[in-house]
Tab-separated table of C-alpha atoms and ligand atoms in Angstrom:
chain	number	residue	atom	x	y	z
P	251	UNK	CA	0.008	0.103	0.001
P	252	UNK	CA	1.260	3.606	-0.773
P	253	UNK	CA	0.829	6.264	2.047
P	254	UNK	CA	-1.272	8.635	-0.009
P	255	UNK	CA	-2.073	9.451	-3.671
P	256	UNK	CA	-0.409	12.795	-3.223
P	257	UNK	CA	2.725	11.591	-1.978
P	258	UNK	CA	3.046	8.871	-4.642
P	259	UNK	CA	2.458	11.558	-7.159
P	260	UNK	CA	5.057	13.831	-5.674
P	261	UNK	CA	7.691	11.270	-6.228
P	262	UNK	CA	7.838	12.082	-10.076
P	263	UNK	CA	9.665	15.013	-11.684
P	264	UNK	CA	7.075	17.487	-13.216
P	265	UNK	CA	6.903	20.803	-14.965
P	266	UNK	CA	4.616	23.492	-14.112
P	267	UNK	CA	2.436	24.447	-17.288
P	268	UNK	CA	-0.731	25.489	-15.648
P	269	UNK	CA	-2.192	26.795	-12.228
P	270	UNK	CA	-3.650	24.152	-10.063
P	271	UNK	CA	-6.276	23.308	-8.754
P	272	UNK	CA	-8.312	24.477	-11.553
P	273	UNK	CA	-11.605	26.011	-10.569
P	274	UNK	CA	-14.866	24.152	-10.085
P	275	UNK	CA	-17.927	26.186	-10.748
P	276	UNK	CA	-21.912	25.497	-10.712
P	277	UNK	CA	-23.857	26.241	-13.946
P	278	UNK	CA	-27.395	27.127	-12.822
P	279	UNK	CA	-28.582	28.689	-15.831
P	280	UNK	CA	-27.663	25.622	-17.962
P	281	UNK	CA	-29.520	23.450	-15.143
P	282	UNK	CA	-32.590	25.632	-15.958
P	283	UNK	CA	-32.430	25.280	-19.736
P	284	UNK	CA	-31.480	21.512	-19.988
P	285	UNK	CA	-34.134	20.237	-17.358
P	286	UNK	CA	-31.675	19.248	-14.790
P	287	UNK	CA	-33.047	21.655	-12.265
P	288	UNK	CA	-36.489	19.698	-12.755
P	289	UNK	CA	-34.958	16.624	-11.846
P	290	UNK	CA	-32.884	18.040	-8.851
P	291	UNK	CA	-29.511	17.586	-10.675
P	292	UNK	CA	-26.804	20.096	-10.030
P	293	UNK	CA	-24.198	20.463	-12.834
P	294	UNK	CA	-20.619	21.591	-11.928
P	295	UNK	CA	-17.765	22.033	-14.351
P	296	UNK	CA	-14.058	21.526	-13.607
P	297	UNK	CA	-12.384	24.138	-15.904
P	298	UNK	CA	-9.274	22.214	-17.095
P	299	UNK	CA	-9.631	24.205	-20.434
P	300	UNK	CA	-8.002	27.347	-18.411
P	301	UNK	CA	-4.401	26.151	-18.483
P	302	UNK	CA	-2.117	29.088	-19.141
P	303	UNK	CA	0.168	27.493	-21.669
P	304	UNK	CA	-0.592	27.337	-25.246
P	305	UNK	CA	-4.243	28.074	-24.872
P	306	UNK	CA	-5.067	25.354	-22.353
P	307	UNK	CA	-6.576	21.929	-22.307
P	308	UNK	CA	-6.145	18.440	-20.654
P	309	UNK	CA	-3.074	17.463	-22.344
P	310	UNK	CA	-1.266	19.958	-20.073
P	311	UNK	CA	-1.808	17.795	-17.072
P	312	UNK	CA	-0.269	14.705	-19.009
P	313	UNK	CA	2.591	17.022	-20.303
P	314	UNK	CA	3.478	18.212	-16.667
P	315	UNK	CA	4.635	14.451	-16.027
P	316	UNK	CA	5.784	13.549	-19.638
P	317	UNK	CA	7.928	16.675	-20.071
P	318	UNK	CA	9.205	16.506	-16.440
P	319	UNK	CA	10.636	12.982	-17.327
P	320	UNK	CA	12.010	14.659	-20.531
P	321	UNK	CA	14.002	17.376	-18.703
P	322	UNK	CA	14.987	14.944	-15.960
P	323	UNK	CA	16.585	12.535	-18.633
P	324	UNK	CA	18.212	15.363	-20.821
P	325	UNK	CA	15.910	14.953	-23.588
P	326	UNK	CA	16.303	17.725	-26.222
P	327	UNK	CA	13.534	17.065	-28.810
P	328	UNK	CA	9.995	15.744	-28.264
P	329	UNK	CA	8.242	13.986	-31.276
P	330	UNK	CA	4.662	13.891	-30.871
P	331	UNK	CA	1.821	12.642	-33.015
P	332	UNK	CA	-1.922	12.936	-33.483
P	333	UNK	CA	-4.667	13.942	-35.958
P	334	UNK	CA	-4.403	16.946	-38.015
P	335	UNK	CA	-6.528	18.943	-35.450
P	336	UNK	CA	-4.674	17.299	-32.527
P	337	UNK	CA	-4.984	19.355	-29.454
P	338	UNK	CA	-2.077	17.391	-27.954
P	339	UNK	CA	0.186	18.360	-30.599
P	340	UNK	CA	-0.579	21.986	-30.110
P	341	UNK	CA	-0.051	21.871	-26.630
P	342	UNK	CA	3.157	19.713	-26.878
P	343	UNK	CA	4.448	22.576	-29.295
P	344	UNK	CA	3.473	25.237	-26.798
P	345	UNK	CA	4.903	23.473	-23.669
P	346	UNK	CA	8.294	22.696	-25.626
P	347	UNK	CA	8.646	26.327	-26.625
P	348	UNK	CA	8.275	27.239	-23.113
P	349	UNK	CA	10.703	24.735	-21.839
P	350	UNK	CA	13.132	25.283	-24.614
P	351	UNK	CA	12.851	21.956	-26.160
P	352	UNK	CA	12.571	21.309	-29.940
P	353	UNK	CA	9.180	19.632	-31.040
P	354	UNK	CA	8.356	17.708	-33.821
P	355	UNK	CA	4.928	16.834	-34.691
P	356	UNK	CA	3.580	14.001	-36.970
P	357	UNK	CA	0.048	14.966	-38.119
P	358	UNK	CA	-1.901	12.004	-39.643
P	359	UNK	CA	-4.699	12.826	-42.051
P	360	UNK	CA	-7.244	10.766	-39.887
P	361	UNK	CA	-10.383	12.740	-40.476
P	362	UNK	CA	-12.204	12.777	-44.119
P	363	UNK	CA	-12.736	16.683	-43.828
P	364	UNK	CA	-11.201	18.648	-46.567
P	365	UNK	CA	-12.057	22.232	-45.955
P	366	UNK	CA	-9.307	24.722	-45.818
P	367	UNK	CA	-10.244	25.721	-42.276
P	368	UNK	CA	-9.881	22.160	-41.297
P	369	UNK	CA	-6.575	21.749	-42.919
P	370	UNK	CA	-4.843	25.017	-42.077
P	371	UNK	CA	-6.802	26.847	-39.292
P	372	UNK	CA	-7.277	25.952	-35.708
P	373	UNK	CA	-4.670	23.865	-34.210
P	374	UNK	CA	-2.572	23.482	-37.222
P	375	UNK	CA	-2.218	27.064	-37.383
P	376	UNK	CA	-1.079	27.378	-33.775
P	377	UNK	CA	1.258	24.625	-34.142
P	378	UNK	CA	3.083	26.737	-36.773
P	379	UNK	CA	3.002	29.846	-34.514
P	380	UNK	CA	4.561	27.631	-31.512
P	381	UNK	CA	7.361	26.852	-33.973
P	382	UNK	CA	6.938	23.125	-34.368
P	383	UNK	CA	8.447	21.029	-37.091
P	384	UNK	CA	5.356	19.438	-38.718
P	385	UNK	CA	5.291	16.262	-40.940
P	386	UNK	CA	1.924	15.503	-42.584
P	387	UNK	CA	1.335	11.829	-42.951
P	388	UNK	CA	-1.421	10.164	-44.890
P	389	UNK	CA	-4.398	8.453	-43.337
P	390	UNK	CA	-3.749	5.244	-41.742
P	391	UNK	CA	0.024	5.807	-41.212
P	392	UNK	CA	1.787	4.082	-38.355
P	393	UNK	CA	2.864	7.384	-36.751
P	394	UNK	CA	4.728	5.462	-34.047
P	395	UNK	CA	7.083	3.725	-36.229
P	396	UNK	CA	7.807	7.001	-38.225
P	397	UNK	CA	8.385	8.627	-34.702
P	398	UNK	CA	10.725	5.836	-33.473
P	399	UNK	CA	12.767	5.831	-36.749
P	400	UNK	CA	12.985	9.551	-36.297
P	401	UNK	CA	14.094	9.206	-32.881
P	402	UNK	CA	16.795	6.510	-33.824
P	403	UNK	CA	17.986	9.313	-36.490
P	404	UNK	CA	18.257	11.845	-33.851
P	405	UNK	CA	20.068	9.713	-31.561
P	406	UNK	CA	22.667	8.813	-34.165
P	407	UNK	CA	23.716	12.330	-34.458
P	408	UNK	CA	24.123	12.830	-30.769
P	409	UNK	CA	20.671	14.008	-29.931
P	410	UNK	CA	18.219	12.847	-27.369
P	411	UNK	CA	14.600	12.359	-28.352
P	412	UNK	CA	11.480	11.381	-26.412
P	413	UNK	CA	8.513	9.838	-28.503
P	414	UNK	CA	5.105	10.788	-26.833
P	415	UNK	CA	2.268	8.424	-28.052
P	416	UNK	CA	-1.242	9.843	-29.361
P	417	UNK	CA	-3.010	12.219	-26.847
P	418	UNK	CA	-0.010	11.790	-24.317
P	419	UNK	CA	-1.786	8.688	-23.302
P	420	UNK	CA	1.004	6.535	-21.612
P	421	UNK	CA	0.632	5.380	-17.930
P	422	UNK	CA	3.016	8.389	-17.099
P	423	UNK	CA	0.732	10.803	-18.676
P	424	UNK	CA	-2.297	9.425	-17.085
P	425	UNK	CA	-0.714	10.454	-13.741
P	426	UNK	CA	-1.675	14.094	-14.524
P	427	UNK	CA	-5.262	12.946	-14.150
P	428	UNK	CA	-4.530	11.000	-11.052
P	429	UNK	CA	-3.555	14.442	-9.789
P	430	UNK	CA	-6.934	15.961	-11.060
P	431	UNK	CA	-8.747	13.222	-9.098
P	432	UNK	CA	-6.942	14.520	-5.773
P	433	UNK	CA	-8.123	17.879	-6.665
P	434	UNK	CA	-11.768	16.778	-7.053
P	435	UNK	CA	-11.444	15.028	-3.570
P	436	UNK	CA	-9.975	18.086	-1.974
P	437	UNK	CA	-12.821	20.056	-3.259
P	438	UNK	CA	-15.482	17.684	-2.122
P	439	UNK	CA	-13.876	17.641	1.341
P	440	UNK	CA	-13.520	21.446	1.674
P	441	UNK	CA	-17.140	22.141	0.072
P	442	UNK	CA	-18.929	19.438	1.766
P	443	UNK	CA	-20.166	18.033	-1.495
P	444	UNK	CA	-19.978	14.518	-3.148
P	445	UNK	CA	-20.169	14.168	-6.681
P	446	UNK	CA	-22.558	11.490	-7.778
P	447	UNK	CA	-21.090	11.444	-11.500
P	448	UNK	CA	-17.659	12.589	-12.850
P	449	UNK	CA	-18.057	12.749	-16.602
P	450	UNK	CA	-15.186	12.982	-19.184
P	451	UNK	CA	-14.774	12.454	-22.885
P	452	UNK	CA	-12.620	9.605	-23.590
P	453	UNK	CA	-10.227	9.640	-26.651
P	454	UNK	CA	-7.032	8.410	-26.169
P	455	UNK	CA	-8.154	7.336	-22.605
P	456	UNK	CA	-5.535	8.578	-20.188
P	457	UNK	CA	-7.798	11.252	-18.853
P	458	UNK	CA	-10.446	8.530	-17.696
P	459	UNK	CA	-7.707	6.172	-16.755
P	460	UNK	CA	-6.011	8.692	-14.655
P	461	UNK	CA	-8.907	9.912	-12.934
P	462	UNK	CA	-10.085	6.342	-12.194
P	463	UNK	CA	-6.553	5.320	-10.937
P	464	UNK	CA	-6.617	8.395	-8.553
P	465	UNK	CA	-10.225	7.811	-7.248
P	466	UNK	CA	-9.215	3.967	-6.738
P	467	UNK	CA	-6.147	4.716	-4.866
P	468	UNK	CA	-7.943	7.421	-2.568
P	469	UNK	CA	-10.303	4.580	-1.648
P	470	UNK	CA	-13.252	6.041	-3.337
P	471	UNK	CA	-14.713	2.740	-5.100
P	472	UNK	CA	-18.019	3.185	-6.336
P	473	UNK	CA	-17.263	6.621	-7.533
P	474	UNK	CA	-17.891	6.000	-11.123
P	475	UNK	CA	-16.102	8.150	-13.813
P	476	UNK	CA	-18.587	8.440	-16.820
P	477	UNK	CA	-16.719	8.441	-20.067
P	478	UNK	CA	-18.116	8.956	-23.553
P	479	UNK	CA	-15.736	7.622	-26.207
P	480	UNK	CA	-15.239	9.794	-29.313
P	481	UNK	CA	-12.271	8.298	-30.889
P	482	UNK	CA	-12.405	4.500	-31.169
P	483	UNK	CA	-15.405	2.304	-30.754
P	484	UNK	CA	-16.645	1.181	-27.168
P	485	UNK	CA	-14.737	-2.054	-26.630
P	486	UNK	CA	-11.398	-0.829	-28.024
P	487	UNK	CA	-11.915	2.399	-25.780
P	488	UNK	CA	-12.785	0.374	-22.630
P	489	UNK	CA	-9.788	-2.001	-23.101
P	490	UNK	CA	-7.311	0.735	-23.759
P	491	UNK	CA	-8.877	2.457	-20.414
P	492	UNK	CA	-8.389	-0.524	-18.342
P	493	UNK	CA	-4.947	-1.219	-19.707
P	494	UNK	CA	-3.819	2.467	-18.840
P	495	UNK	CA	-5.423	2.147	-15.165
P	496	UNK	CA	-3.376	-0.897	-14.553
P	497	UNK	CA	-0.289	0.745	-15.921
P	498	UNK	CA	-0.780	3.979	-13.810
P	499	UNK	CA	-1.534	1.744	-10.636
P	500	UNK	CA	1.763	0.075	-11.191
P	501	UNK	CA	3.838	3.345	-11.802
P	502	UNK	CA	2.569	4.810	-8.370
P	503	UNK	CA	3.523	1.477	-6.622
P	504	UNK	CA	-0.249	0.769	-6.088
P	505	UNK	CA	-1.099	-2.359	-8.013
P	506	UNK	CA	-2.527	-3.819	-4.752
P	507	UNK	CA	-5.337	-1.356	-5.135
P	508	UNK	CA	-8.757	-2.967	-5.285
P	509	UNK	CA	-9.952	-2.384	-8.769
P	510	UNK	CA	-12.530	-4.085	-10.804
P	511	UNK	CA	-12.762	-3.176	-14.417
P	512	UNK	CA	-16.178	-4.532	-14.844
P	513	UNK	CA	-17.692	-2.395	-12.289
P	514	UNK	CA	-15.261	0.531	-11.979
P	515	UNK	CA	-15.072	1.581	-15.614
P	516	UNK	CA	-17.844	2.993	-17.726
P	517	UNK	CA	-17.656	3.765	-21.267
P	518	UNK	CA	-20.390	4.934	-23.450
P	519	UNK	CA	-19.686	4.563	-27.219
P	520	UNK	CA	-23.104	6.001	-28.440
P	521	UNK	CA	-22.379	9.576	-28.892
P	522	UNK	CA	-19.365	9.277	-31.306
P	523	UNK	CA	-21.434	9.513	-34.429
P	524	UNK	CA	-19.882	8.426	-37.761
P	525	UNK	CA	-16.673	8.555	-36.371
P	526	UNK	CA	-13.766	10.426	-34.959
P	527	UNK	CA	-13.590	14.301	-35.637
P	528	UNK	CA	-16.914	13.982	-37.660
P	529	UNK	CA	-19.710	16.302	-36.261
P	530	UNK	CA	-22.974	15.166	-34.648
P	531	UNK	CA	-25.980	17.340	-34.552
P	532	UNK	CA	-26.235	16.677	-30.868
P	533	UNK	CA	-22.639	17.863	-30.499
P	534	UNK	CA	-23.655	21.143	-32.302
P	535	UNK	CA	-26.522	21.763	-30.062
P	536	UNK	CA	-24.667	21.069	-27.005
P	537	UNK	CA	-21.684	23.389	-27.968
P	538	UNK	CA	-24.282	25.988	-28.670
P	539	UNK	CA	-26.243	25.328	-25.382
P	540	UNK	CA	-23.554	25.792	-23.167
P	541	UNK	CA	-22.391	28.754	-25.086
P	542	UNK	CA	-25.508	30.495	-24.937
P	543	UNK	CA	-26.496	29.944	-21.276
P	544	UNK	CA	-23.084	30.098	-19.620
P	545	UNK	CA	-20.695	31.719	-21.906
P	546	UNK	CA	-18.406	28.580	-21.955
P	547	UNK	CA	-16.855	26.851	-24.842
P	548	UNK	CA	-16.625	23.061	-25.472
P	549	UNK	CA	-14.823	21.792	-28.502
P	550	UNK	CA	-16.420	19.929	-31.727
P	551	UNK	CA	-14.235	16.676	-31.339
P	552	UNK	CA	-14.194	15.740	-27.598
P	553	UNK	CA	-16.041	17.673	-24.974
P	554	UNK	CA	-18.911	18.677	-27.463
P	555	UNK	CA	-20.021	14.988	-28.018
P	556	UNK	CA	-19.315	13.912	-24.393
P	557	UNK	CA	-21.570	16.838	-23.216
P	558	UNK	CA	-24.028	15.847	-25.731
P	559	UNK	CA	-23.970	12.515	-24.054
P	560	UNK	CA	-24.379	13.943	-20.619
P	561	UNK	CA	-27.440	16.084	-21.609
P	562	UNK	CA	-29.143	13.092	-23.153
P	563	UNK	CA	-28.521	11.019	-19.988
P	564	UNK	CA	-29.837	13.602	-17.784
P	565	UNK	CA	-32.997	13.820	-20.174
P	566	UNK	CA	-33.761	10.152	-20.375
P	567	UNK	CA	-33.196	9.840	-16.400
P	568	UNK	CA	-30.194	7.536	-16.794
P	569	UNK	CA	-28.412	9.650	-14.211
P	570	UNK	CA	-31.328	9.580	-11.614
P	571	UNK	CA	-32.361	12.571	-9.677
P	572	UNK	CA	-30.861	14.726	-6.774
P	573	UNK	CA	-27.418	14.383	-7.762
P	574	UNK	CA	-24.324	16.469	-8.203
P	575	UNK	CA	-22.563	15.956	-11.579
P	576	UNK	CA	-19.053	17.159	-12.574
P	577	UNK	CA	-17.980	17.470	-16.110
P	578	UNK	CA	-14.363	17.973	-16.649
P	579	UNK	CA	-14.071	20.786	-19.314
P	580	UNK	CA	-11.014	19.512	-21.365
P	581	UNK	CA	-10.294	22.253	-23.600
P	582	UNK	CA	-9.963	21.993	-27.432
P	583	UNK	CA	-11.460	25.547	-28.294
P	584	UNK	CA	-9.107	26.073	-31.202
P	585	UNK	CA	-10.553	23.066	-32.899
P	586	UNK	CA	-13.756	25.506	-33.215
P	587	UNK	CA	-12.112	27.375	-35.882
P	588	UNK	CA	-11.120	24.158	-37.845
P	589	UNK	CA	-15.020	23.586	-37.754
P	590	UNK	CA	-16.241	26.821	-39.128
P	591	UNK	CA	-18.454	25.337	-41.803
P	592	UNK	CA	-20.083	23.237	-39.089
P	593	UNK	CA	-21.178	26.187	-36.938
P	594	UNK	CA	-21.695	28.793	-39.482
P	595	UNK	CA	-22.681	26.954	-42.783
P	596	UNK	CA	-24.594	29.762	-44.280
P	597	UNK	CA	-21.607	32.398	-44.230
P	598	UNK	CA	-20.722	33.063	-47.833
P	599	UNK	CA	-17.223	32.350	-48.908
M	174	PLP	C1	-7.434	14.742	-26.064
M	174	PLP	C2	-8.720	15.462	-25.601
M	174	PLP	C3	-9.580	14.517	-24.914
M	174	PLP	C4	-9.605	13.329	-24.514
M	174	PLP	O1	-8.660	12.980	-23.474
M	174	PLP	P1	-8.021	11.350	-23.638
M	174	PLP	O2	-7.041	11.574	-22.247
M	174	PLP	O3	-7.207	11.563	-24.838
M	174	PLP	O4	-9.053	10.594	-23.415
M	174	PLP	C5	-10.691	15.344	-24.637
M	174	PLP	N1	-10.843	16.559	-24.873
M	174	PLP	C6	-9.975	17.601	-25.615
M	174	PLP	C7	-10.240	18.639	-25.769
M	174	PLP	C8	-8.801	16.596	-26.051
M	174	PLP	O5	-8.075	17.368	-26.642
C-alpha cells in the first residue's frame, strides 16, 4: 500500500504548465435550460480548459509528467503525434517552446474533412505559430513507427528524443489525471459535497484512466467516472482504458489497489456519431447550449460530443435525480475554428 495518492505523485519530476487546482463552478442557467433543475440535478464543471500554456486543455496535465521526465533525462527533442487538429500536438508545441525543447509533430490525415479551415486553421495554425516542425502523414499511417525511426535518427547524431504517443496517453501521462482526482476529492472535502457522477470525454483514454486510478487509490470505489468515447469504438476504448489504469497503478506502486474493471470503468460509445472528428447534430446543439447559457466553450471533437451524451443521459433519467454531476472541461477551443463550416454553414465564402 502507498501512504497517499499525493505523496506517490510527488515522487515524479514534473514541470509547471498551468495553475492548479483548476476552478470548479456550478452552471445554474444551464441546469434550468436542459431540464436538470427539474430533476434535482446540479451540474458543475471543472475548468481544465483554463491552463495558461498554449491555450489550455487536458493535455497539459499529462505533459507536466511527460516533459518532467524529458527534462530529468536530458531530452532535447520531443516527437509527438496526432490527427491534423490534435490538441495534444498544439499543447506539446507550446509546452516545448516554453521549456526550450525542440518539438517535431507527426500529424496524420485521420479525419476525412477537406475544408481549408480544417486543414490550416485551428490547431494546425497554432502548431506553426509555436514553431513546431510538422510532418503530415497520410491516413492510416503508423505514426509511432515513423516517430521511433526519427528518434533513432536523432540519436545517431548525438541528440536525444522522447517519443510521446497519441494524446500523451501513456501510464506516465495518465498520472496527470490522478492528480486531478486528488483535486476533486479536496474540493469535495472543502465544500461538503459529493459528486455522484464525474463525466469526461474519452479519446486516447488517459484522462479517464488517470482519474479512475486516482479515485481508486484514494479508496473511493463506487465513484464512477462516466466516459463517452469519441475516438475508438466502445470495446477498444474500454480495453485501452483498463490497460492504462493498470499501468498507472503500477507506476504509482499501487498495484494492490482494489480495482474491478467490470464495475469501475464505464465507457459509453453511443455519442461518437459516424466517427472521430465527424460532427453530430447533438454535438452542435451541446456546444451552442453551453455557449448561450453560460458563455463557456466546448470543442467539436471531444467535449462537445461528451456533453451531448451527458445532456441526453440527464434527459432520459439515466443519471437519476437529486445528484451532483461534475463535467471535466478538457479544452480544445481552437478546434472550433477548424469547424467553421459546421457552426456557420450559411456564411458566404
Ligand atoms: C485529447 C482530448 C480529450 C480526450 O482525452 P484523452 O485522455 O485522450 O482520452 C478530451 N478533450 C479534449 C479537448 C482533448 O483534446
